[in-house]
mmCIF file of C-alpha atoms in Angstrom:
data_model
loop_
_atom_site.group_PDB
_atom_site.id
_atom_site.type_symbol
_atom_site.label_atom_id
_atom_site.label_comp_id
_atom_site.label_asym_id
_atom_site.label_seq_id
_atom_site.Cartn_x
_atom_site.Cartn_y
_atom_site.Cartn_z
ATOM 1 C CA MET A 1 9.261 3.673 -3.221
ATOM 2 C CA GLY A 2 6.075 5.407 -3.806
ATOM 3 C CA LEU A 3 6.911 6.117 -7.231
ATOM 4 C CA TYR A 4 7.912 2.580 -7.886
ATOM 5 C CA SER A 5 4.934 0.986 -6.061
ATOM 6 C CA SER A 6 2.476 3.176 -8.077
ATOM 7 C CA PHE A 7 4.186 2.723 -11.111
ATOM 8 C CA CYS A 8 3.900 -1.291 -11.096
ATOM 9 C CA ILE A 9 0.187 -0.896 -9.827
ATOM 10 C CA ALA A 10 -0.396 0.991 -12.836
ATOM 11 C CA ILE A 11 1.122 -1.649 -15.349
ATOM 12 C CA ILE A 12 -0.752 -4.763 -13.683
ATOM 13 C CA ILE A 13 -4.304 -2.959 -13.655
ATOM 14 C CA SER A 14 -3.313 -2.075 -16.789
ATOM 15 C CA PHE A 15 -3.519 -5.690 -18.030
ATOM 16 C CA VAL A 16 -5.834 -7.116 -15.839
ATOM 17 C CA GLY A 17 -8.622 -4.594 -15.902
ATOM 18 C CA GLY A 18 -9.361 -0.808 -16.422
ATOM 19 C CA ARG A 19 -9.976 0.981 -19.278
ATOM 20 C CA PRO A 20 -7.815 1.839 -22.182
ATOM 21 C CA ALA A 21 -6.128 4.865 -21.635
ATOM 22 C CA MET A 22 -6.591 4.798 -17.751
ATOM 23 C CA ILE A 23 -4.654 5.908 -15.170
ATOM 24 C CA SER A 24 -4.972 3.474 -12.630
ATOM 25 C CA ALA A 25 -2.619 4.841 -9.744
ATOM 26 C CA ALA A 26 -2.712 7.954 -7.731
ATOM 27 C CA THR A 27 1.220 8.739 -7.211
ATOM 28 C CA GLY A 28 0.880 11.455 -4.899
ATOM 29 C CA ALA A 29 -1.132 9.969 -2.192
ATOM 30 C CA MET A 30 0.623 6.183 -2.761
ATOM 31 C CA SER A 31 3.662 8.338 -2.014
ATOM 32 C CA LEU A 32 2.170 9.746 1.096
ATOM 33 C CA VAL A 33 0.795 6.707 2.314
ATOM 34 C CA LEU A 34 3.849 4.491 1.709
ATOM 35 C CA ALA A 35 6.546 7.206 3.404
ATOM 36 C CA GLN A 36 4.211 7.434 6.327
ATOM 37 C CA LEU A 37 4.055 3.150 6.463
ATOM 38 C CA VAL A 38 7.959 2.900 5.741
ATOM 39 C CA LYS A 39 8.254 5.415 8.782
ATOM 40 C CA ASP A 40 6.285 3.685 11.321
ATOM 41 C CA TYR A 41 7.071 -0.075 10.460
ATOM 42 C CA GLY A 42 9.823 -0.217 8.035
ATOM 43 C CA VAL A 43 10.239 -1.045 4.510
ATOM 44 C CA GLU A 44 9.284 -5.094 5.356
ATOM 45 C CA TYR A 45 5.802 -4.373 5.285
ATOM 46 C CA MET A 46 5.683 -2.182 2.101
ATOM 47 C CA LEU A 47 5.776 -5.330 0.067
ATOM 48 C CA GLY A 48 2.609 -6.712 1.767
ATOM 49 C CA ASP A 49 0.888 -2.901 1.338
ATOM 50 C CA VAL A 50 1.609 -3.196 -2.334
ATOM 51 C CA VAL A 51 0.510 -6.538 -3.234
ATOM 52 C CA SER A 52 -2.567 -6.292 -1.334
ATOM 53 C CA ARG A 53 -3.480 -3.109 -3.319
ATOM 54 C CA ILE A 54 -3.413 -5.019 -6.578
ATOM 55 C CA PRO A 55 -6.259 -7.212 -6.286
ATOM 56 C CA MET A 56 -8.739 -4.256 -4.680
ATOM 57 C CA ALA A 57 -7.786 -2.123 -7.751
ATOM 58 C CA ALA A 58 -8.152 -5.102 -10.117
ATOM 59 C CA LEU A 59 -11.630 -5.866 -8.710
ATOM 60 C CA VAL A 60 -12.634 -2.137 -8.912
ATOM 61 C CA GLY A 61 -11.380 -2.468 -12.755
ATOM 62 C CA VAL A 62 -13.575 -4.920 -13.111
ATOM 63 C CA MET A 63 -17.001 -3.180 -11.596
#
């Protein structure tokens, strides 16, 4: 699930902000964080986590 989330964030950020050919997702770190989140709270919290990361990553891309 972390790999899919990381891929989605990378695609969205590539359209919203960032530099050409910039990879915006840290797949390993995202997988570790999401694995612990799902273990502790369940899959329900994963969507909220991923959706909340997209605007933050877009903001950093604009800066």
